[in-house]
Amino acid sequence: MNRIPARAVLALALGASLAGCASLAPQPRHADITQLLSERGGPAVDWSALSAPPAEQARIQQWLDAPMTLEAATRVAMLRSPRLREHYARLGLARAEVLEAVEIENPRLSFQRLSIEGGGHIRTTGLSLPLFDLLLMPAKARLANKDYDRARFEVAGAVLDTVADVEAAWYTYVTARQVAGMREAVAEGTAASAELAGRFHAAGNISALQLAQEQAAASQARIEALQAKADASRHRLELVTLLGLRGEEARWEASDTLPLPVPSEDEPAALVALASEGNLELLAARAEAEVLADALGLTRTLRWLGGSEIGYERE
């Protein structure tokens, strides 16, 4: 054999490798998720703090030292939410799969030395590469990138869902705390009224029935105050769980000020159009369907090449 086939084989292997490895970065493209969030009015995720625990802790402590507003609660959730941390990790795994998709099995080198009758010997050297992996590499990279896009949509959707859950939990807790404060004031007022009624009854100014009614009202108000306090504690725990806080971090105080209502509601038709065109859950489902359809087509087309190799051999 001459040297031309060997060069052709090496060129094929190198070309396929370069085609699959083009424009690949080892880390997830956080800017892509930031863009998805900004287009939908979502918060900006501080990726630098996520990758640096000391910076993350410093920023969280800064927000916890002041009365926690809705904005501060959202920022804390972006860094500490267990659900979001799981999705961030899945995004990294999806990016790793993109890198793995452009890897091929190591080339196989072979050497043989055969003795022949009459003296002498024949030496054979060879180089082989998995043909199936070489042909499938660009397609695998394409599928992995599509799956990475699906993961991006899921992560961005999880961020928006978490923001909505945190907002609802924050409003619920602040409202419950204000209700508990109101119930406590009512309980204190009815308790004072019952005490005064006891003095009036001792002086003979009111009947025993009137005294019993005042005492019953005070008892009912105290029960309602305790129930409201328990509800506020339960809603606080739900918010703490969403934020991912623990230990001393959970000793924060919420702001007493509720944001003003929005001046006007969005039109239903506009919301329907936005949901159909930009819904991240729908986009992720479409991306997954494309990946599965593409993978099925490749399987049907190239299934007969499984285990095939291409190589060069020289005597």
CSV table of C-alpha atoms in Angstrom, one decimal:
chain,number,residue,atom,x,y,z
A,1,MET,CA,0.0,0.0,0.0
A,2,ASN,CA,1.1,3.6,-0.5
A,3,ARG,CA,0.8,6.5,1.9
A,4,ILE,CA,-2.2,8.2,0.3
A,5,PRO,CA,-4.9,6.1,1.9
A,6,ALA,CA,-3.3,6.6,5.3
A,7,ARG,CA,-3.5,10.4,4.8
A,8,ALA,CA,-7.1,10.1,3.7
A,9,VAL,CA,-8.1,8.1,6.8
A,10,LEU,CA,-6.3,10.6,9.1
A,11,ALA,CA,-7.9,13.5,7.3
A,12,LEU,CA,-11.3,11.9,7.6
A,13,ALA,CA,-10.8,11.3,11.4
A,14,LEU,CA,-9.5,14.8,11.9
A,15,GLY,CA,-12.2,16.5,9.9
A,16,ALA,CA,-15.0,14.6,11.7
A,17,SER,CA,-13.4,15.5,15.1
A,18,LEU,CA,-13.1,19.2,14.2
A,19,ALA,CA,-16.7,19.3,12.9
A,20,GLY,CA,-18.0,17.9,16.1
A,21,CYS,CA,-15.9,20.0,18.4
A,22,ALA,CA,-16.4,23.4,16.8
A,23,SER,CA,-17.7,26.2,19.0
A,24,LEU,CA,-17.9,24.1,22.2
A,25,ALA,CA,-17.3,25.7,25.6
A,26,PRO,CA,-16.7,23.6,28.7
A,27,GLN,CA,-19.1,25.6,30.9
A,28,PRO,CA,-22.8,26.3,30.5
A,29,ARG,CA,-23.6,29.5,28.6
A,30,HIS,CA,-25.2,31.5,31.4
A,31,ALA,CA,-25.8,34.4,29.2
A,32,ASP,CA,-28.3,32.4,27.2
A,33,ILE,CA,-30.4,31.8,30.3
A,34,THR,CA,-30.1,35.4,31.4
A,35,GLN,CA,-31.4,36.5,28.0
A,36,LEU,CA,-34.4,34.1,28.4
A,37,LEU,CA,-35.2,35.5,31.8
A,38,SER,CA,-34.8,39.2,30.8
A,39,GLU,CA,-37.1,38.6,27.8
A,40,ARG,CA,-39.8,37.5,30.2
A,41,GLY,CA,-39.3,40.0,33.0
A,42,GLY,CA,-37.5,37.6,35.2
A,43,PRO,CA,-34.7,38.3,37.7
A,44,ALA,CA,-31.0,38.2,36.8
A,45,VAL,CA,-29.1,35.3,38.3
A,46,ASP,CA,-25.8,36.2,39.9
A,47,TRP,CA,-23.7,33.3,38.4
A,48,SER,CA,-20.5,34.7,39.8
A,49,ALA,CA,-21.8,34.3,43.3
A,50,LEU,CA,-23.0,30.8,42.6
A,51,SER,CA,-19.5,29.7,41.7
A,52,ALA,CA,-17.9,31.4,44.7
A,53,PRO,CA,-19.4,30.3,48.1
A,54,PRO,CA,-17.8,33.2,50.1
A,55,ALA,CA,-19.3,35.8,47.8
A,56,GLU,CA,-22.6,34.1,47.9
A,57,GLN,CA,-22.7,34.0,51.7
A,58,ALA,CA,-21.7,37.7,51.9
A,59,ARG,CA,-24.4,38.8,49.6
A,60,ILE,CA,-27.1,36.7,51.4
A,61,GLN,CA,-26.0,38.0,54.8
A,62,GLN,CA,-26.3,41.5,53.5
A,63,TRP,CA,-29.9,40.9,52.5
A,64,LEU,CA,-30.7,39.1,55.8
A,65,ASP,CA,-29.4,41.8,58.0
A,66,ALA,CA,-32.1,44.3,56.8
A,67,PRO,CA,-35.9,43.7,56.8
A,68,MET,CA,-36.4,41.3,54.0
A,69,THR,CA,-38.3,42.8,51.1
A,70,LEU,CA,-39.8,40.9,48.2
A,71,GLU,CA,-36.8,41.8,46.0
A,72,ALA,CA,-34.4,40.5,48.6
A,73,ALA,CA,-36.3,37.3,49.1
A,74,THR,CA,-36.2,36.7,45.3
A,75,ARG,CA,-32.4,37.3,45.2
A,76,VAL,CA,-31.8,34.9,48.1
A,77,ALA,CA,-33.9,32.3,46.3
A,78,MET,CA,-31.8,32.6,43.2
A,79,LEU,CA,-28.7,31.6,45.1
A,80,ARG,CA,-30.1,29.2,47.8
A,81,SER,CA,-33.2,27.6,46.4
A,82,PRO,CA,-32.7,23.8,46.5
A,83,ARG,CA,-34.9,23.4,43.5
A,84,LEU,CA,-32.9,25.8,41.5
A,85,ARG,CA,-29.6,24.3,42.6
A,86,GLU,CA,-30.8,21.0,41.2
A,87,HIS,CA,-31.7,22.6,37.9
A,88,TYR,CA,-28.3,24.4,37.8
A,89,ALA,CA,-26.6,21.1,38.2
A,90,ARG,CA,-28.7,19.5,35.5
A,91,LEU,CA,-27.6,22.3,33.2
A,92,GLY,CA,-24.0,21.5,33.9
A,93,LEU,CA,-24.7,17.8,33.1
A,94,ALA,CA,-26.3,18.7,29.8
A,95,ARG,CA,-23.3,20.7,28.9
A,96,ALA,CA,-21.0,17.8,29.8
A,97,GLU,CA,-23.1,15.6,27.5
A,98,VAL,CA,-22.4,18.0,24.6
A,99,LEU,CA,-18.7,17.6,25.2
A,100,GLU,CA,-19.0,13.8,25.5
A,101,ALA,CA,-20.9,13.7,22.2
A,102,VAL,CA,-17.9,14.8,20.2
A,103,GLU,CA,-15.5,12.3,21.8
A,104,ILE,CA,-14.7,9.1,19.9
A,105,GLU,CA,-13.1,5.9,20.9
A,106,ASN,CA,-9.3,5.9,20.9
A,107,PRO,CA,-7.7,4.7,17.6
A,108,ARG,CA,-6.5,1.2,17.6
A,109,LEU,CA,-2.9,0.5,16.6
A,110,SER,CA,-2.0,-3.0,15.5
A,111,PHE,CA,1.3,-4.8,14.7
A,112,GLN,CA,1.9,-8.3,13.4
A,113,ARG,CA,5.0,-10.2,12.5
A,114,LEU,CA,4.6,-13.4,10.6
A,115,SER,CA,7.4,-15.8,9.7
A,116,ILE,CA,7.2,-17.4,6.3
A,117,GLU,CA,8.7,-20.6,5.0
A,118,GLY,CA,12.1,-20.4,3.5
A,119,GLY,CA,13.1,-17.6,5.9
A,120,GLY,CA,12.1,-14.0,6.3
A,121,HIS,CA,9.0,-12.6,7.8
A,122,ILE,CA,6.1,-10.2,7.1
A,123,ARG,CA,5.4,-7.2,9.3
A,124,THR,CA,2.0,-5.6,9.2
A,125,THR,CA,1.1,-2.3,10.9
A,126,GLY,CA,-2.4,-0.9,11.0
A,127,LEU,CA,-4.5,2.0,12.4
A,128,SER,CA,-8.3,1.7,12.8
A,129,LEU,CA,-11.0,4.0,14.0
A,130,PRO,CA,-14.7,3.3,14.7
A,131,LEU,CA,-16.5,4.2,11.6
A,132,PHE,CA,-19.9,4.5,13.3
A,133,ASP,CA,-18.6,7.0,15.8
A,134,LEU,CA,-16.9,9.0,13.1
A,135,LEU,CA,-20.0,9.2,10.9
A,136,LEU,CA,-22.3,9.9,13.9
A,137,MET,CA,-20.2,12.5,15.6
A,138,PRO,CA,-21.7,15.6,14.0
A,139,ALA,CA,-25.2,14.2,14.6
A,140,LYS,CA,-24.4,13.4,18.2
A,141,ALA,CA,-23.1,16.9,18.7
A,142,ARG,CA,-26.3,18.3,17.1
A,143,LEU,CA,-28.5,16.2,19.4
A,144,ALA,CA,-26.6,17.1,22.5
A,145,ASN,CA,-26.8,20.8,21.7
A,146,LYS,CA,-30.6,20.4,21.2
A,147,ASP,CA,-30.9,18.7,24.5
A,148,TYR,CA,-28.8,21.4,26.1
A,149,ASP,CA,-31.3,24.0,24.7
A,150,ARG,CA,-34.0,21.9,26.3
A,151,ALA,CA,-32.2,22.1,29.6
A,152,ARG,CA,-31.8,25.9,29.2
A,153,PHE,CA,-35.5,26.2,28.8
A,154,GLU,CA,-36.2,24.0,31.8
A,155,VAL,CA,-33.7,26.0,34.0
A,156,ALA,CA,-35.2,29.3,32.9
A,157,GLY,CA,-38.7,28.0,33.5
A,158,ALA,CA,-37.7,26.7,36.9
A,159,VAL,CA,-36.3,30.2,37.8
A,160,LEU,CA,-39.5,31.9,36.8
A,161,ASP,CA,-41.6,29.3,38.7
A,162,THR,CA,-39.5,29.7,41.8
A,163,VAL,CA,-39.8,33.5,41.6
A,164,ALA,CA,-43.6,33.1,41.4
A,165,ASP,CA,-43.7,30.7,44.3
A,166,VAL,CA,-41.4,33.0,46.4
A,167,GLU,CA,-43.6,36.0,45.6
A,168,ALA,CA,-46.7,34.2,46.6
A,169,ALA,CA,-45.1,32.8,49.8
A,170,TRP,CA,-43.8,36.2,50.7
A,171,TYR,CA,-47.1,38.0,50.3
A,172,THR,CA,-48.9,35.2,52.2
A,173,TYR,CA,-46.4,35.4,55.1
A,174,VAL,CA,-46.4,39.2,55.4
A,175,THR,CA,-50.2,39.2,55.2
A,176,ALA,CA,-50.5,36.4,57.7
A,177,ARG,CA,-48.2,38.3,60.1
A,178,GLN,CA,-50.2,41.4,59.8
A,179,VAL,CA,-53.4,39.4,60.5
A,180,ALA,CA,-51.7,37.8,63.5
A,181,GLY,CA,-50.8,41.3,64.8
A,182,MET,CA,-54.4,42.5,64.3
A,183,ARG,CA,-55.8,39.3,66.0
A,184,GLU,CA,-53.4,39.9,69.0
A,185,ALA,CA,-54.6,43.5,69.3
A,186,VAL,CA,-58.2,42.3,69.3
A,187,ALA,CA,-57.4,39.6,71.9
A,188,GLU,CA,-55.8,42.2,74.2
A,189,GLY,CA,-58.8,44.5,73.8
A,190,THR,CA,-61.3,41.8,74.6
A,191,ALA,CA,-59.3,40.6,77.5
A,192,ALA,CA,-59.3,44.1,78.9
A,193,SER,CA,-63.0,44.4,78.3
A,194,ALA,CA,-63.6,41.1,80.1
A,195,GLU,CA,-61.5,42.2,83.1
A,196,LEU,CA,-63.5,45.5,83.3
A,197,ALA,CA,-66.7,43.5,83.0
A,198,GLY,CA,-65.6,41.4,86.0
A,199,ARG,CA,-65.2,44.6,88.0
A,200,PHE,CA,-68.6,45.8,86.9
A,201,HIS,CA,-70.2,42.5,87.9
A,202,ALA,CA,-68.5,42.6,91.3
A,203,ALA,CA,-70.0,46.1,91.8
A,204,GLY,CA,-73.4,44.8,90.7
A,205,ASN,CA,-73.6,46.8,87.5
A,206,ILE,CA,-73.9,43.9,85.0
A,207,SER,CA,-75.4,40.5,85.2
A,208,ALA,CA,-73.6,37.1,85.3
A,209,LEU,CA,-74.8,36.5,81.8
A,210,GLN,CA,-73.2,39.7,80.5
A,211,LEU,CA,-70.0,38.8,82.3
A,212,ALA,CA,-70.0,35.3,80.8
A,213,GLN,CA,-70.5,36.8,77.3
A,214,GLU,CA,-67.6,39.2,77.7
A,215,GLN,CA,-65.4,36.3,79.0
A,216,ALA,CA,-66.4,34.1,76.1
A,217,ALA,CA,-65.7,36.8,73.6
A,218,ALA,CA,-62.2,37.3,75.1
A,219,SER,CA,-61.5,33.5,75.0
A,220,GLN,CA,-62.6,33.3,71.4
A,221,ALA,CA,-60.4,36.3,70.5
A,222,ARG,CA,-57.5,34.7,72.2
A,223,ILE,CA,-58.0,31.4,70.3
A,224,GLU,CA,-58.2,33.3,67.0
A,225,ALA,CA,-55.0,35.2,67.8
A,226,LEU,CA,-53.2,31.9,68.6
A,227,GLN,CA,-54.5,30.4,65.4
A,228,ALA,CA,-53.4,33.4,63.4
A,229,LYS,CA,-49.9,33.3,65.0
A,230,ALA,CA,-49.6,29.6,64.1
A,231,ASP,CA,-50.7,30.3,60.6
A,232,ALA,CA,-48.0,33.0,60.3
A,233,SER,CA,-45.3,30.6,61.6
A,234,ARG,CA,-46.4,28.0,59.1
A,235,HIS,CA,-46.3,30.4,56.2
A,236,ARG,CA,-42.9,31.7,57.4
A,237,LEU,CA,-41.5,28.1,57.4
A,238,GLU,CA,-42.8,27.6,53.9
A,239,LEU,CA,-41.0,30.7,52.7
A,240,VAL,CA,-37.8,29.7,54.5
A,241,THR,CA,-37.9,26.3,52.8
A,242,LEU,CA,-38.3,28.0,49.4
A,243,LEU,CA,-35.4,30.3,50.1
A,244,GLY,CA,-33.2,27.4,51.2
A,245,LEU,CA,-32.1,29.1,54.4
A,246,ARG,CA,-31.0,27.2,57.5
A,247,GLY,CA,-29.8,27.6,61.0
A,248,GLU,CA,-29.1,31.2,62.1
A,249,GLU,CA,-30.0,32.4,58.6
A,250,ALA,CA,-33.6,31.7,59.3
A,251,ARG,CA,-33.7,34.5,62.0
A,252,TRP,CA,-34.6,37.2,59.5
A,253,GLU,CA,-37.4,39.7,59.8
A,254,ALA,CA,-39.7,40.6,56.9
A,255,SER,CA,-40.6,44.1,55.8
A,256,ASP,CA,-43.9,45.4,57.0
A,257,THR,CA,-44.5,47.3,53.7
A,258,LEU,CA,-46.5,45.6,50.9
A,259,PRO,CA,-45.9,46.8,47.4
A,260,LEU,CA,-48.6,48.8,45.8
A,261,PRO,CA,-51.0,46.9,43.4
A,262,VAL,CA,-50.3,47.1,39.7
A,263,PRO,CA,-52.1,50.0,38.0
A,264,SER,CA,-53.8,47.7,35.5
A,265,GLU,CA,-54.1,44.1,34.6
A,266,ASP,CA,-52.8,42.6,31.3
A,267,GLU,CA,-55.3,41.7,28.7
A,268,PRO,CA,-56.3,38.0,28.6
A,269,ALA,CA,-55.6,37.9,24.8
A,270,ALA,CA,-52.1,39.2,25.3
A,271,LEU,CA,-51.4,36.6,28.0
A,272,VAL,CA,-52.6,33.8,25.8
A,273,ALA,CA,-50.4,35.0,23.0
A,274,LEU,CA,-47.4,35.3,25.3
A,275,ALA,CA,-48.0,31.8,26.7
A,276,SER,CA,-48.3,30.2,23.3
A,277,GLU,CA,-45.2,31.8,21.9
A,278,GLY,CA,-42.8,32.1,24.8
A,279,ASN,CA,-43.9,29.5,27.4
A,280,LEU,CA,-40.6,27.9,28.5
A,281,GLU,CA,-42.2,24.6,29.4
A,282,LEU,CA,-43.7,24.4,25.9
A,283,LEU,CA,-40.4,25.3,24.3
A,284,ALA,CA,-38.7,22.6,26.4
A,285,ALA,CA,-41.2,20.0,25.3
A,286,ARG,CA,-40.8,21.0,21.7
A,287,ALA,CA,-37.0,20.7,22.0
A,288,GLU,CA,-37.3,17.3,23.6
A,289,ALA,CA,-39.7,16.1,20.8
A,290,GLU,CA,-37.2,17.3,18.2
A,291,VAL,CA,-34.3,15.5,19.9
A,292,LEU,CA,-36.3,12.2,20.0
A,293,ALA,CA,-37.4,12.5,16.4
A,294,ASP,CA,-33.9,13.3,15.2
A,295,ALA,CA,-32.5,10.4,17.3
A,296,LEU,CA,-35.1,8.0,15.9
A,297,GLY,CA,-34.2,9.0,12.3
A,298,LEU,CA,-30.5,8.5,12.9
A,299,THR,CA,-31.1,5.1,14.5
A,300,ARG,CA,-33.1,3.9,11.5
A,301,THR,CA,-30.6,5.2,9.0
A,302,LEU,CA,-27.3,4.1,10.6
A,303,ARG,CA,-28.3,1.1,12.6
A,304,TRP,CA,-26.6,-1.2,10.1
A,305,LEU,CA,-23.2,0.5,10.7
A,306,GLY,CA,-22.9,-0.6,14.4
A,307,GLY,CA,-19.5,-1.9,15.2
A,308,SER,CA,-18.0,-0.9,11.8
A,309,GLU,CA,-14.5,0.4,11.7
A,310,ILE,CA,-12.4,2.2,9.1
A,311,GLY,CA,-8.6,1.8,9.1
A,312,TYR,CA,-5.3,1.6,7.3
A,313,GLU,CA,-3.0,-1.3,7.1
A,314,ARG,CA,0.4,-1.6,5.6
A,315,GLU,CA,2.7,-4.6,5.1
